[in-house]
mmCIF file of C-alpha atoms and ligand atoms in Angstrom:
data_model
loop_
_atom_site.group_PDB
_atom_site.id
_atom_site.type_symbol
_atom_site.label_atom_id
_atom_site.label_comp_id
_atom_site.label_asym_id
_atom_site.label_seq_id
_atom_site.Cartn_x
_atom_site.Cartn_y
_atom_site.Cartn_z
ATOM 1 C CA UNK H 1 154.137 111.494 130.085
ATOM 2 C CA UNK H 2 154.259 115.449 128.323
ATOM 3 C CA UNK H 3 151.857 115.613 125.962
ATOM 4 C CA UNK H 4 151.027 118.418 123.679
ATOM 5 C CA UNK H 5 148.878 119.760 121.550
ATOM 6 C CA UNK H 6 147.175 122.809 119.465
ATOM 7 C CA UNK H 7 144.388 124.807 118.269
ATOM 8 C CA UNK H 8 144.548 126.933 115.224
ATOM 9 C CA UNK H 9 142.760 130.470 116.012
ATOM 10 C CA UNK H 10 140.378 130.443 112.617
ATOM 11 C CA UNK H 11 137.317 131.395 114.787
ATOM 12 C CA UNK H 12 135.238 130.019 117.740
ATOM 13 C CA UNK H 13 135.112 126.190 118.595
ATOM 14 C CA UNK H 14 132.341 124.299 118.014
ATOM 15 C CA UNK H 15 131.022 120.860 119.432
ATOM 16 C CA UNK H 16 134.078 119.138 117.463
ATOM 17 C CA UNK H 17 136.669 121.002 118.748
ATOM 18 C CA UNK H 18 134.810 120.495 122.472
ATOM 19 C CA UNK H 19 135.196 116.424 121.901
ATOM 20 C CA UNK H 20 138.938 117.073 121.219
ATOM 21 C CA UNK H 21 138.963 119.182 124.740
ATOM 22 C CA UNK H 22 137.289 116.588 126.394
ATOM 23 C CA UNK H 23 140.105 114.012 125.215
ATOM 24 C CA UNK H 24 142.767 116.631 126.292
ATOM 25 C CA UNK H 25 141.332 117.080 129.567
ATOM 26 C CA UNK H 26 141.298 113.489 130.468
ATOM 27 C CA UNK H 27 144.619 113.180 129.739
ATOM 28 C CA UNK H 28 145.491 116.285 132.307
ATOM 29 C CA UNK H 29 143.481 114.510 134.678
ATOM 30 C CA UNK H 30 145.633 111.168 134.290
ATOM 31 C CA UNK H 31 148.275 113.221 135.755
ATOM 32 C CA UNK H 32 150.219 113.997 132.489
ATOM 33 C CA UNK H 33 152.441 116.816 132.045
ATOM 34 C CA UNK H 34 150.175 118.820 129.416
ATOM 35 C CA UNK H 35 151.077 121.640 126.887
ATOM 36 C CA UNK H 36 148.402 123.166 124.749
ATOM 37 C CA UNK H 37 148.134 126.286 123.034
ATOM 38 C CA UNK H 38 146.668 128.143 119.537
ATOM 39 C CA UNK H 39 148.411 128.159 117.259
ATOM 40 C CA UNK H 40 147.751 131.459 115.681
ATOM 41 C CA UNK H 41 150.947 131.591 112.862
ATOM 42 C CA UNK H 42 149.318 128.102 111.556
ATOM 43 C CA UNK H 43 146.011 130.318 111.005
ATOM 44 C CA UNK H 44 148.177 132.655 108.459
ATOM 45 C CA UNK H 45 147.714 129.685 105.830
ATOM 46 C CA UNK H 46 144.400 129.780 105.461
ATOM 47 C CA UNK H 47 143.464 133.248 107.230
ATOM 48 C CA UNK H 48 145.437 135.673 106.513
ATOM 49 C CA UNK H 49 142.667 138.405 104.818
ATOM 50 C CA UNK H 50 141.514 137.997 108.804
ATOM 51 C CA UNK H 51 144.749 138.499 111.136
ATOM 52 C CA UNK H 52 142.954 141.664 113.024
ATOM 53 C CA UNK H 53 140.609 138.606 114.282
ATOM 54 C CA UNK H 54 143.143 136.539 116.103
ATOM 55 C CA UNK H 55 144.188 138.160 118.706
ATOM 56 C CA UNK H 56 139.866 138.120 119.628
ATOM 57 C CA UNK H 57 139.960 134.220 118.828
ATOM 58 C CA UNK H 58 142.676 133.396 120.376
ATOM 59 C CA UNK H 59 141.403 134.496 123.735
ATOM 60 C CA UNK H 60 138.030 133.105 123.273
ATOM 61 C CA UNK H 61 139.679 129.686 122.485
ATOM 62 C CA UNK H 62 141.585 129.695 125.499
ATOM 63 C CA UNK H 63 138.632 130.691 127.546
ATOM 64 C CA UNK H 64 137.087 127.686 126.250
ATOM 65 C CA UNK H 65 140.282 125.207 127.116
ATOM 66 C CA UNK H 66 139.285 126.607 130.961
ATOM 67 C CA UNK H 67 136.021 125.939 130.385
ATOM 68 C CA UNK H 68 135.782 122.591 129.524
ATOM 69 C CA UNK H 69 138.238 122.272 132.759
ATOM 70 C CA UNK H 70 141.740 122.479 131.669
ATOM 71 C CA UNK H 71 143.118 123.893 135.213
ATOM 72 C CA UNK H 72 146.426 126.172 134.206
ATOM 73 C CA UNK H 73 148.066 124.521 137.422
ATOM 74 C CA UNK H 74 148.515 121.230 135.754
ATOM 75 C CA UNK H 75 148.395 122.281 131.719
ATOM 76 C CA UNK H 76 150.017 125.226 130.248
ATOM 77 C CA UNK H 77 148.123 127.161 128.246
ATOM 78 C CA UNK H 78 150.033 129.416 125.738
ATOM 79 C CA UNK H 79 149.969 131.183 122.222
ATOM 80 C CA UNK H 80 152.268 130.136 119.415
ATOM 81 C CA UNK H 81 153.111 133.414 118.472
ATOM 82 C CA UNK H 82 154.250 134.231 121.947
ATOM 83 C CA UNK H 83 157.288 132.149 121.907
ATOM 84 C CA UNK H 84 159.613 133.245 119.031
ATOM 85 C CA UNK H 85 161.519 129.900 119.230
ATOM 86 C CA UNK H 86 159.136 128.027 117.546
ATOM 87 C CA UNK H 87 159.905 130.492 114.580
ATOM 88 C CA UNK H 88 163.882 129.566 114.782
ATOM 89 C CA UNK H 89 163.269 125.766 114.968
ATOM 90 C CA UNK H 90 161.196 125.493 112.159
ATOM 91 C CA UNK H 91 163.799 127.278 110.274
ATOM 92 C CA UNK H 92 166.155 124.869 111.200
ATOM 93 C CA UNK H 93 164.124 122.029 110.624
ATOM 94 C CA UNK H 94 163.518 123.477 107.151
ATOM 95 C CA UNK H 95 166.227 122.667 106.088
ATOM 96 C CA UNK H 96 165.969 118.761 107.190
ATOM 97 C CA UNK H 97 163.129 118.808 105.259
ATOM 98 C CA UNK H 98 162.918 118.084 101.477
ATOM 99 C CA UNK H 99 160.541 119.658 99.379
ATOM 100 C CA UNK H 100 159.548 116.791 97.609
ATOM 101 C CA UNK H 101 158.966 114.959 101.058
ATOM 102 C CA UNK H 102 156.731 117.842 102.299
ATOM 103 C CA UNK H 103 155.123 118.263 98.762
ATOM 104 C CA UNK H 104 154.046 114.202 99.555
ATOM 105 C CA UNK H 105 151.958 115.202 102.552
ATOM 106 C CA UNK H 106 148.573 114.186 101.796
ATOM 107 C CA UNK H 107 146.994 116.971 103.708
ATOM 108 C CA UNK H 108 148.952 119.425 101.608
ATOM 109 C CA UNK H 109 148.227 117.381 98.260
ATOM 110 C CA UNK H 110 144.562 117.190 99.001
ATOM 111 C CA UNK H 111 144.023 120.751 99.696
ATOM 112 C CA UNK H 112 146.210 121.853 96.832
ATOM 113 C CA UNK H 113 144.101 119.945 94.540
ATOM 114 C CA UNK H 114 140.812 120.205 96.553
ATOM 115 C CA UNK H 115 140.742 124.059 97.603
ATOM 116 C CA UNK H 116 140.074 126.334 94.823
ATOM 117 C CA UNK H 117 139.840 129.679 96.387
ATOM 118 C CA UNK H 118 142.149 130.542 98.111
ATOM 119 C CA UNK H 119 146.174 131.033 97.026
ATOM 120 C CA UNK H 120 147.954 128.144 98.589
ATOM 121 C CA UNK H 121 151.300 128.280 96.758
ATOM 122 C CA UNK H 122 152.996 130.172 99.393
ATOM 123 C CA UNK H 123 156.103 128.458 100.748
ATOM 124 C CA UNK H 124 154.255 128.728 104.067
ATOM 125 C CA UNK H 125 151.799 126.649 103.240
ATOM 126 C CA UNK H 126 154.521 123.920 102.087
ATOM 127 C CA UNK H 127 155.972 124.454 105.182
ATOM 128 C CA UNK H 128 153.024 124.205 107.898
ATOM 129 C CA UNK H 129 153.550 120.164 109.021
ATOM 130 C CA UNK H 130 157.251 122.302 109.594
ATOM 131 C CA UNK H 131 156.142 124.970 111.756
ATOM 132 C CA UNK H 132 154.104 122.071 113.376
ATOM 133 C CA UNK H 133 157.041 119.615 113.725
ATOM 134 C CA UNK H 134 158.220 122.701 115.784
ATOM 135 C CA UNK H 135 155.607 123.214 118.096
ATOM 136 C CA UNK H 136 155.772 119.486 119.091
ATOM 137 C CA UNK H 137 159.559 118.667 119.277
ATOM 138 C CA UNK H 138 159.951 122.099 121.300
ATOM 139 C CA UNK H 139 158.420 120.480 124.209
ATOM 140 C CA UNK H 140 159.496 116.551 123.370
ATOM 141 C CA UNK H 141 156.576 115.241 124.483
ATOM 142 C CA UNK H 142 155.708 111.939 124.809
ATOM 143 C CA UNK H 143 152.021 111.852 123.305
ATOM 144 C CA UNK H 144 150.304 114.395 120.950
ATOM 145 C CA UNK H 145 146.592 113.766 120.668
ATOM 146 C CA UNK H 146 145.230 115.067 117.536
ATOM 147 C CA UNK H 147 142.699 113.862 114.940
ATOM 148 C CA UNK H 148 143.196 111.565 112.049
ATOM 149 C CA UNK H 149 143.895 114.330 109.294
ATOM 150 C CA UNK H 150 146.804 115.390 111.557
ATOM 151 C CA UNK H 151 148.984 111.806 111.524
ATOM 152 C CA UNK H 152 150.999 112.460 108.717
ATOM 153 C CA UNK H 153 151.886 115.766 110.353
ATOM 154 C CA UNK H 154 153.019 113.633 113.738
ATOM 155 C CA UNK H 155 154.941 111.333 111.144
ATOM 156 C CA UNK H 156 157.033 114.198 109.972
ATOM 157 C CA UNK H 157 157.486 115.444 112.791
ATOM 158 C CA UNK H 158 158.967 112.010 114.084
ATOM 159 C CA UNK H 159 160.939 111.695 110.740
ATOM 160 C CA UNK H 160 162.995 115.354 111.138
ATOM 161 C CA UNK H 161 163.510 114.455 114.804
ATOM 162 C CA UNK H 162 164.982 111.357 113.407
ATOM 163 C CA UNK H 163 167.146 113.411 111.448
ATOM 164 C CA UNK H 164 167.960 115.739 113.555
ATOM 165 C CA UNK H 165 169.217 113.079 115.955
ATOM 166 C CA UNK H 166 171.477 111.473 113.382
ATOM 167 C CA UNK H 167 172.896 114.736 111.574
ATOM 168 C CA UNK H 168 173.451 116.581 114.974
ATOM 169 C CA UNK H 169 173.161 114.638 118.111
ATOM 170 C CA UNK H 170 170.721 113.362 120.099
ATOM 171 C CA UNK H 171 168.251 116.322 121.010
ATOM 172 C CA UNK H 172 164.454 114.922 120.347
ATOM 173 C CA UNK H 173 162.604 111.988 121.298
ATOM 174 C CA UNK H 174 160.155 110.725 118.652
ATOM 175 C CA UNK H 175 156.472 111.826 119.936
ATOM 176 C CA UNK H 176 153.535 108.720 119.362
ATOM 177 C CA UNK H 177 149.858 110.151 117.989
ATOM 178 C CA UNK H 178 147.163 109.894 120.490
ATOM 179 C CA UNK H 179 144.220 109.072 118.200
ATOM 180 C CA UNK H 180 141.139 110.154 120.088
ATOM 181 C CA UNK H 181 138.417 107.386 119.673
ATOM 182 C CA UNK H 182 135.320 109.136 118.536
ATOM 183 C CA UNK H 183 135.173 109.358 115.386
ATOM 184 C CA UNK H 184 135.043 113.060 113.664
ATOM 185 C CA UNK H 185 131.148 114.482 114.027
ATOM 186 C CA UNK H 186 129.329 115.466 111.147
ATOM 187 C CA UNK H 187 127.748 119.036 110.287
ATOM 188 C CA UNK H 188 124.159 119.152 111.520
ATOM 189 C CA UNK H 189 123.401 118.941 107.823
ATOM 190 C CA UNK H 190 124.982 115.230 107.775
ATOM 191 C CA UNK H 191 127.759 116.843 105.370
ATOM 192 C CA UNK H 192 131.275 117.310 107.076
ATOM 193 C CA UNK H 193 131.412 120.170 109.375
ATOM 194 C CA UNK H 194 132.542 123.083 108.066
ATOM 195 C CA UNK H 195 132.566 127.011 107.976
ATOM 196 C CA UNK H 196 131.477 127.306 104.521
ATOM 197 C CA UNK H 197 128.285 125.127 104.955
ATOM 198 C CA UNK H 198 127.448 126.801 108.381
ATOM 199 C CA UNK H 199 126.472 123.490 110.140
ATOM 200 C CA UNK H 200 128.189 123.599 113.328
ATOM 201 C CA UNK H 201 126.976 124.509 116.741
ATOM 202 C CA UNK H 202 129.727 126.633 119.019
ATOM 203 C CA UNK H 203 130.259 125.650 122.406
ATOM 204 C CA UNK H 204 129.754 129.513 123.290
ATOM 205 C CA UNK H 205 126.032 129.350 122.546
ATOM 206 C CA UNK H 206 122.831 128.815 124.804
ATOM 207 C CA UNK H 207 119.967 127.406 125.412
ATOM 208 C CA UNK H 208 117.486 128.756 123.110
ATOM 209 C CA UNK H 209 120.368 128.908 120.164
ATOM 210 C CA UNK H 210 121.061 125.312 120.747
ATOM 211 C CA UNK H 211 117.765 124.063 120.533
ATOM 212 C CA UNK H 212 117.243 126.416 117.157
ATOM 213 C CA UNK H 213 120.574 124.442 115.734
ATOM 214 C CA UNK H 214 119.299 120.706 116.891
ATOM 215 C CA UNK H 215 115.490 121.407 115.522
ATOM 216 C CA UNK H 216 115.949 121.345 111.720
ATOM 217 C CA UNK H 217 118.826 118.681 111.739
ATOM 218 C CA UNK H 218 118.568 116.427 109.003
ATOM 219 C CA UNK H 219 117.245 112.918 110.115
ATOM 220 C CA UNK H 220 117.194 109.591 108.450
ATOM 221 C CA UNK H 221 114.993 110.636 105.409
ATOM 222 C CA UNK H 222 113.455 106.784 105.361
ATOM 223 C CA UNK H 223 111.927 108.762 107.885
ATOM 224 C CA UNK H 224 109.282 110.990 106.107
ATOM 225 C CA UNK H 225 106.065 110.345 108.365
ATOM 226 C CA UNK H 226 106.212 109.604 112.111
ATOM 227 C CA UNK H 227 105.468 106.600 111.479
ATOM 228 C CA UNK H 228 108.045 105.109 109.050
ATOM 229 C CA UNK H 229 111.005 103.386 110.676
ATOM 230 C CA UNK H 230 114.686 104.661 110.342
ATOM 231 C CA UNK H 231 118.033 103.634 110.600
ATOM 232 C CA UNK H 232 120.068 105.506 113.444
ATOM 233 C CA UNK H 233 123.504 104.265 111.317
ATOM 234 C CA UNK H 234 122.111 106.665 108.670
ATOM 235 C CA UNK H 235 121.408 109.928 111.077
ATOM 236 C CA UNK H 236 123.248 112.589 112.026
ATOM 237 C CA UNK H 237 121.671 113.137 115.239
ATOM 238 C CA UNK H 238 122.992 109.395 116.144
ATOM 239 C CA UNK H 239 126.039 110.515 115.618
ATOM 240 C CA UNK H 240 125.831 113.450 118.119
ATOM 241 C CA UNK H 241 123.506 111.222 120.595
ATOM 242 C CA UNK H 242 127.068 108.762 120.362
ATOM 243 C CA UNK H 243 129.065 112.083 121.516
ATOM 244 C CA UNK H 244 126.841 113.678 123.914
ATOM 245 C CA UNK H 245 124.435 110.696 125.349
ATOM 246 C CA UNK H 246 125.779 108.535 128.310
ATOM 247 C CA UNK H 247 122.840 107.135 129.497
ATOM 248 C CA UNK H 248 123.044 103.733 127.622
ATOM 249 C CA UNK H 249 119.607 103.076 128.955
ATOM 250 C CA UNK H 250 118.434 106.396 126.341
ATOM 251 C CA UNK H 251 120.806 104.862 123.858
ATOM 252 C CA UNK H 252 118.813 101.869 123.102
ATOM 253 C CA UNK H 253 115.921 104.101 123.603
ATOM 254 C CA UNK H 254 116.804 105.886 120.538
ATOM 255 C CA UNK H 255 118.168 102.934 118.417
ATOM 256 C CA UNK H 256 114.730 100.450 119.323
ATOM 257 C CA UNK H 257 112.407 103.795 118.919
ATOM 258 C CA UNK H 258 113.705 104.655 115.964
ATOM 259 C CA UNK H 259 113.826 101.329 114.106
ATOM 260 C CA UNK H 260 109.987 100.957 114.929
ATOM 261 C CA UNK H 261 109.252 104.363 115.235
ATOM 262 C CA UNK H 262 107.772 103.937 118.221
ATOM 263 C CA UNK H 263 109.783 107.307 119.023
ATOM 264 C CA UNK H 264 109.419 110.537 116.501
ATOM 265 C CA UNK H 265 112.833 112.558 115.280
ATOM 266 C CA UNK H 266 111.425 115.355 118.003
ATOM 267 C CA UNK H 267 111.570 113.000 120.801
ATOM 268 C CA UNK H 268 114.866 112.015 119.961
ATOM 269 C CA UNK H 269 116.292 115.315 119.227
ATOM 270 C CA UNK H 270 114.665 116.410 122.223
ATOM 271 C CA UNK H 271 116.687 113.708 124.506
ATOM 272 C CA UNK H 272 119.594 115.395 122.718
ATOM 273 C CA UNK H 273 118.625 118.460 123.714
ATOM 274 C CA UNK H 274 118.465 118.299 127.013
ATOM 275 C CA UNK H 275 122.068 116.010 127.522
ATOM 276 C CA UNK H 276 124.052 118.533 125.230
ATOM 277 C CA UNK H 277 122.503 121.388 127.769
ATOM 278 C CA UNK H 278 123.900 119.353 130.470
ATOM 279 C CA UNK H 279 126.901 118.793 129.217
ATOM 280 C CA UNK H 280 127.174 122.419 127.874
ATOM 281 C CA UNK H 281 125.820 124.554 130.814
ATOM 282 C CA UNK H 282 128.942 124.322 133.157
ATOM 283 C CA UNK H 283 130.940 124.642 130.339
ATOM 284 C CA UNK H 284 128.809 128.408 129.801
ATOM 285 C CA UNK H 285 128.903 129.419 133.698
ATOM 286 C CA UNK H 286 133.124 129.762 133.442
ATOM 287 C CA UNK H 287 132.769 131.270 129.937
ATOM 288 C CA UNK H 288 130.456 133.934 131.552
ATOM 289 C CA UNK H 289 132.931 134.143 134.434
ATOM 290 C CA UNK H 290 135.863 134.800 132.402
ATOM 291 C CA UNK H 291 133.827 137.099 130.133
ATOM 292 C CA UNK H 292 133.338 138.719 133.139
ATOM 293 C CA UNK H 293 136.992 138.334 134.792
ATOM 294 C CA UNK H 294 138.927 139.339 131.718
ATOM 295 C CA UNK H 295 142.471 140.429 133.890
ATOM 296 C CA UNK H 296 142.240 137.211 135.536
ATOM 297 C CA UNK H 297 142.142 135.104 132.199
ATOM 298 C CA UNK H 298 144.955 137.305 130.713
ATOM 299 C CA UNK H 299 147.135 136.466 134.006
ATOM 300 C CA UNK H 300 146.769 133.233 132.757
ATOM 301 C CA UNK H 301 147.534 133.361 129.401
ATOM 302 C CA UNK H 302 150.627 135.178 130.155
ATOM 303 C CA UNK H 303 152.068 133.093 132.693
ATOM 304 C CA UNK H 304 151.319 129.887 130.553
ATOM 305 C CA UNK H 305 153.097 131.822 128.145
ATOM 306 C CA UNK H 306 156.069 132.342 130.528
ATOM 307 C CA UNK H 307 156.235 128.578 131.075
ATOM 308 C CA UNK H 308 155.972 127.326 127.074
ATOM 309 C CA UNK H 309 159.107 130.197 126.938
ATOM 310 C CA UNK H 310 160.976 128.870 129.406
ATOM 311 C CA UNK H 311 160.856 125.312 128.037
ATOM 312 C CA UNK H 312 161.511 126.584 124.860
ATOM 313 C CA UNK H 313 164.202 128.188 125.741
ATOM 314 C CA UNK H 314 166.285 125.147 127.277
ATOM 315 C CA UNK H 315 165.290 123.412 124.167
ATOM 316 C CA UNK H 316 166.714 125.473 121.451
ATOM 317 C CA UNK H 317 169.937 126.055 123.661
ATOM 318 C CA UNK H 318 170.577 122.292 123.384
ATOM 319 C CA UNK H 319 169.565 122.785 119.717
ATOM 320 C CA UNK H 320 172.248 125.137 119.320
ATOM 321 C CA UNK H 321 175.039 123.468 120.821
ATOM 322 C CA UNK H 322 173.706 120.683 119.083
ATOM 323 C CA UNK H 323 174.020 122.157 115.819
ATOM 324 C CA UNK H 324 177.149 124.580 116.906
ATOM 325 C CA UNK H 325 175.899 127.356 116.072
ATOM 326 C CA UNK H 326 175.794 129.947 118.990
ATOM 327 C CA UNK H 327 176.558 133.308 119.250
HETATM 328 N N1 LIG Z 1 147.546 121.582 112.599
HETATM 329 C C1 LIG Z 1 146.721 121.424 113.762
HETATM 330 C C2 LIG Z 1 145.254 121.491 113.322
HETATM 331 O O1 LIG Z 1 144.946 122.025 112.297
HETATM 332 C C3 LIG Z 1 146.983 122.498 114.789
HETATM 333 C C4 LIG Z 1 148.367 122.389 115.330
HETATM 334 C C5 LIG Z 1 149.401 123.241 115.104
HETATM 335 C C6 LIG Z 1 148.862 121.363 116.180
HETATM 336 N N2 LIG Z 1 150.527 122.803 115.735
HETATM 337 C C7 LIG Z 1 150.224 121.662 116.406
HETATM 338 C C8 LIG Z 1 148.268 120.218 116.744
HETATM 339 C C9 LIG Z 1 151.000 120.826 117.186
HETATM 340 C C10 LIG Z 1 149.068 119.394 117.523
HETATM 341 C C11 LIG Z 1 150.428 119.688 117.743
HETATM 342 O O2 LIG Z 1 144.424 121.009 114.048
HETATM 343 FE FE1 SF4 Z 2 117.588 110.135 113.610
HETATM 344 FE FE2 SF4 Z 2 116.561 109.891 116.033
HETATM 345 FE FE3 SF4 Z 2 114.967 110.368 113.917
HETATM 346 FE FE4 SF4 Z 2 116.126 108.014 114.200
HETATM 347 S S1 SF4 Z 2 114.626 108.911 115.578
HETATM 348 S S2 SF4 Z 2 116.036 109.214 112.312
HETATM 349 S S3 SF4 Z 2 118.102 108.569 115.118
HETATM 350 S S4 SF4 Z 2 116.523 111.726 114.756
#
């Protein structure tokens, strides 16, 4: 199956983002055909005071897709911005799409009515599950995994391909969400991870940094001597121990320690500790090596580039004949 999927460059990844890369990764090593890429015109909603950043982020975020081991043999890796077509389809698709359809989207309603400081009545903004419709239907892939905030964004984009079908002729198949089955982690905080509350930990960090993030997480607060009992179901550090721990041997370790405190929150965050480290120091040996082997990550870049272009390319020819329009 193709599968595809994105990125938007709005800074560094953090141990979210590196559960979603796990997910992708897995499906590159099923043997999928896989296309993923940042998608730095969808940062332009939200970031556009910080466009002089992207260019930074957008390498750093790829660095990280071949860290966590997505091997540009198998996956292209590519930039949004890079392939121009995207740009023409989504005007094209704009005008399959009804405002009053688009102004539905509950990801656009909620941050419209939830997001107070920042200007989103551009028409880019309306048009973002668009531009994203693009990206995917570009490629036709069969799967996109993404998280649950992004569904109605897949649904559009399996509504104008629809459309496009019916008004046109038969150009794009209709793409299924991959929901990824871990559930969205928390801020360190408890509180839903975000910029604004700095409560996230970036993959990009080390030893001594991680440790400083895991110390002063917030903890079941039943739990305010060592020797009251807690509730893992009601701890944020559960919910990265559910992520990061495989051991299901220091699973129940946790869950029977901490329901009769027979362990402390320091034991438990240190168990933590020292799986995230595993998990996270291979992960920091390639980002060193590409920090180190900057050409050889750009080579990359730039071919995975040439690949998501050529692709594109065959696409929005049949698009064109499709529509008759070609000069
Ligand atoms: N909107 C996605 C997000 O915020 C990023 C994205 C852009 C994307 N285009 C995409 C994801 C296409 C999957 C497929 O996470
Ligand atoms: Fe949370 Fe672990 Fe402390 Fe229980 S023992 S409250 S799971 S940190």
């Amino acid at each position: 199956m193709r599968i595809l999927s994105g990125t938007r460059s709005t800074g560094l990844l953090h141990l979210g983002h590196l559960i979603n890369l796990e997910n992708w990764k897995n499906l590159q090593d099923k043997g999928n055909e896989c296309y993923y890429f940042v998608a730095d015109w969808h940062a332009l909603t939200s970031h556009i005071d910080q466009t002089k950043n992207y260019r930074k982020w957008t390498i750093e975020i790829i660095k990280s897709y071949l860290a966590v081991g997505l091997n540009p043999e198998q996956s292209c890796l590519f930039v949004q911005s890079a392939i121009k077509e995207h740009a023409e389809l989504t005007l094209l698709f704009s005008m399959l799409s009804p405002v009053p359809r688009l102004e539905r989207v509950p990801t656009y309603k909620d941050q419209k009515e939830n997001i107070k400081d920042k200007d989103l009545s551009s028409a880019g903004f309306l048009i973002y599950p668009v531009l994203m419709s693009a990206d995917i239907l570009m490629y036709k892939p069969g799967g996109v995994p993404v998280g649950e905030d992004q569904i109605y964004h897949v649904e559009l984009a399996r509504e104008i391909a629809r459309k496009f079908n019916n008004t046109f002729s038969q150009v794009f198949p209709e793409p299924e969400p991959l929901l990824s089955r871990m559930p969205k982690l928390p801020g360190t905080d408890g509180r839903k991870m975000s910029k604004s509350y700095d409560n996230f930990i970036l993959i990009d960090t080390n030893e001594k940094e991680l440790w400083k993030s895991l110390a002063p997480m917030k903890t079941d607060p039943a739990r305010k001597r060592r020797t009251d009992a807690g509730d893992p179901e009601k701890c944020p550090v559960w919910d990265y121990h559910k992520a990061f721990t495989n051991d299901q041997e220091e699973l129940d370790w946790v869950i029977n320690g901490c329901k009769t405190a027979e362990i402390g929150c320091i034991d438990c965050k240190k168990c933590l500790f020292k799986n995230l480290k595993d998990r996270l120091e291979p992960i920091w040996e390639k980002i060193h090596y590409y920090d180190k082997h900057e050409s050889e990550l750009m080579d990359i870049i730039y071919s995975g580039n040439k690949r998501a272009k050529d692709f594109a390319s065959k696409t929005m020819d049949e698009v064109r004949d499709a529509i008759s329009i070609r000069w």
